[in-house]
């Protein structure tokens, strides 16, 4: 039975019903309308409901959502994984949650100490010389890193470095960030193994190259085997190497961007380091740089002077602030807690399990689905729905059908260089039984595609909202609830 049969009622309001109690007023009453011209409408016409009604309403709404706490979420490129509850406890400690960014540094030494230690840990993890915690997301980190590369070239009088090279398999944010930072994004092709084509790279590199932006492992989940050669090609041309570290859970403790020759790296703490995410944030996208780029880091940076932590604002070459205050501190507390609870060996295990889980699932699923790049993968892999498409069932249909099994579908139609792509990231935190159940569901969907394609084509059958008309939803969005 569809949940639709139990419609959610929005009109609970009854005049005079209250769901809160406030203490008696013990200060003089003021007329807000007179004192504050910005208060436009005192009568906000809020629903009048009891506490129990409002609890039930929001709990019912929350059950209509899918999250990593309610089910498997193999969304490739996003690392939707377990968010340890210990992180939440620590982030809620009053010393972290009740402080204000304008407090004097002497009164928040613990918080600054955490920021300093997190910077230092991330430097060790990435092999970089200095880290900023300011950027609020991965894409924001990309832009920050590129602005530093730009400042570096300009400081050398190198004003003609206008191009940033980006592989055709890159995450969409890479060319977008390059453009927003004022560069021209130039595409370099992948070869038949799904890796950057070195010959094509040599062809596009020239004296106008500002940087190469690379994700490693790339968005096909494959490790760039010729990474050192690429670094040499770019450095010889006078360019810098930018590392998109959103996929770091594949190499933690085994390989470091700094050792591969990279000059800048951003991390997604809301992916690799268990910050809860989805629904747009908050995230955290720290950026690490080698020492020749360090003068350009956003200011301030937390530093340590004689056992006291201070904000270093005296950085004349800095690109400036990239965010009000000091980054999304709460996410940084969670990432720090995770790093400290895991320890160096624990972080190494993260990449072992991420890679093992992905390869196990890939080898099981390649029996029923096309696998365009067949070498071992790292933390994720990309299947093609070509075989099912011949039966009239598209990747979109299979993704919708997975909802009926209680799963969030994988990323689909990305990367662009794979036809009918399905990008699966099981993550390091899932048990073998969960992987097997998902493999079973995929197998059944494959079988349905040949025996009973309508059931896949018309999916989902069990969700509150059926198949959406996505074009109309985009063209005529209904953005406001009205009685
Ligand atoms: C998620 C992701 C990004 C962008 O990060 P946001 O925090 O979503 O801005 C960039 N590159 C890769 C490879 C990613 O997976």
PDB file of C-alpha atoms and ligand atoms in Angstrom, residues 76-79 136-142 170-174 215-219 244-247 266-268 270-271 277 283-285 379-380 414 423 425, ligand 1:
ATOM      1  CA  UNK A  76      28.672   7.938  -5.629  1.00  0.00           C
ATOM      2  CA  UNK A  77      30.965  10.938  -5.236  1.00  0.00           C
ATOM      3  CA  UNK A  78      29.182  12.035  -2.049  1.00  0.00           C
ATOM      4  CA  UNK A  79      30.352   9.560   0.614  1.00  0.00           C
ATOM      5  CA  UNK A 136      32.480  26.200   3.913  1.00  0.00           C
ATOM      6  CA  UNK A 137      32.349  23.427   1.299  1.00  0.00           C
ATOM      7  CA  UNK A 138      34.352  21.555  -1.301  1.00  0.00           C
ATOM      8  CA  UNK A 139      33.533  23.929  -4.143  1.00  0.00           C
ATOM      9  CA  UNK A 140      34.330  26.890  -1.901  1.00  0.00           C
ATOM     10  CA  UNK A 141      37.711  25.291  -1.157  1.00  0.00           C
ATOM     11  CA  UNK A 142      38.338  24.844  -4.883  1.00  0.00           C
ATOM     12  CA  UNK A 170      36.023  15.813 -13.297  1.00  0.00           C
ATOM     13  CA  UNK A 171      33.335  16.664 -10.760  1.00  0.00           C
ATOM     14  CA  UNK A 172      31.208  19.488 -12.154  1.00  0.00           C
ATOM     15  CA  UNK A 173      32.377  21.890  -9.479  1.00  0.00           C
ATOM     16  CA  UNK A 174      35.965  21.859 -10.855  1.00  0.00           C
ATOM     17  CA  UNK A 215      40.611  14.332  -8.502  1.00  0.00           C
ATOM     18  CA  UNK A 216      42.469  11.230  -7.464  1.00  0.00           C
ATOM     19  CA  UNK A 217      41.020   8.637  -7.379  1.00  0.00           C
ATOM     20  CA  UNK A 218      39.021  10.164 -10.208  1.00  0.00           C
ATOM     21  CA  UNK A 219      35.243  10.156 -10.536  1.00  0.00           C
ATOM     22  CA  UNK A 244      40.382  17.760  -5.346  1.00  0.00           C
ATOM     23  CA  UNK A 245      40.525  15.696  -2.160  1.00  0.00           C
ATOM     24  CA  UNK A 246      36.822  14.877  -1.900  1.00  0.00           C
ATOM     25  CA  UNK A 247      37.700  11.216  -2.527  1.00  0.00           C
ATOM     26  CA  UNK A 266      40.956  20.751  -0.529  1.00  0.00           C
ATOM     27  CA  UNK A 267      39.235  18.229   1.693  1.00  0.00           C
ATOM     28  CA  UNK A 268      35.548  17.640   2.254  1.00  0.00           C
ATOM     29  CA  UNK A 270      31.527  16.512   5.462  1.00  0.00           C
ATOM     30  CA  UNK A 271      32.443  13.528   3.287  1.00  0.00           C
ATOM     31  CA  UNK A 277      25.595  16.356   5.159  1.00  0.00           C
ATOM     32  CA  UNK A 283      29.978  21.622   5.190  1.00  0.00           C
ATOM     33  CA  UNK A 284      33.647  22.285   5.636  1.00  0.00           C
ATOM     34  CA  UNK A 285      36.233  22.422   2.874  1.00  0.00           C
ATOM     35  CA  UNK A 379      36.237   3.676  -3.122  1.00  0.00           C
ATOM     36  CA  UNK A 380      33.599   3.753  -5.865  1.00  0.00           C
ATOM     37  CA  UNK A 414      27.524  10.955 -14.120  1.00  0.00           C
ATOM     38  CA  UNK A 423      28.079   5.576  -9.873  1.00  0.00           C
ATOM     39  CA  UNK A 425      29.919   4.243  -3.493  1.00  0.00           C
TER      40      UNK A 425
HETATM   41  C1  LIG B   1      31.412  16.621  -3.493  1.00  0.00           C
HETATM   42  C2  LIG B   1      32.531  16.884  -4.394  1.00  0.00           C
HETATM   43  C3  LIG B   1      32.943  18.193  -4.653  1.00  0.00           C
HETATM   44  C4  LIG B   1      32.192  19.417  -4.165  1.00  0.00           C
HETATM   45  O1  LIG B   1      32.079  19.498  -2.782  1.00  0.00           O
HETATM   46  P1  LIG B   1      30.883  20.333  -2.116  1.00  0.00           P
HETATM   47  O2  LIG B   1      31.175  20.280  -0.660  1.00  0.00           O
HETATM   48  O3  LIG B   1      29.627  19.638  -2.511  1.00  0.00           O
HETATM   49  O4  LIG B   1      30.952  21.721  -2.660  1.00  0.00           O
HETATM   50  C5  LIG B   1      34.038  18.369  -5.468  1.00  0.00           C
HETATM   51  N1  LIG B   1      34.690  17.335  -6.006  1.00  0.00           N
HETATM   52  C6  LIG B   1      34.316  16.054  -5.775  1.00  0.00           C
HETATM   53  C7  LIG B   1      35.108  14.939  -6.395  1.00  0.00           C
HETATM   54  C8  LIG B   1      33.232  15.784  -4.964  1.00  0.00           C
HETATM   55  O5  LIG B   1      32.866  14.521  -4.754  1.00  0.00           O
END
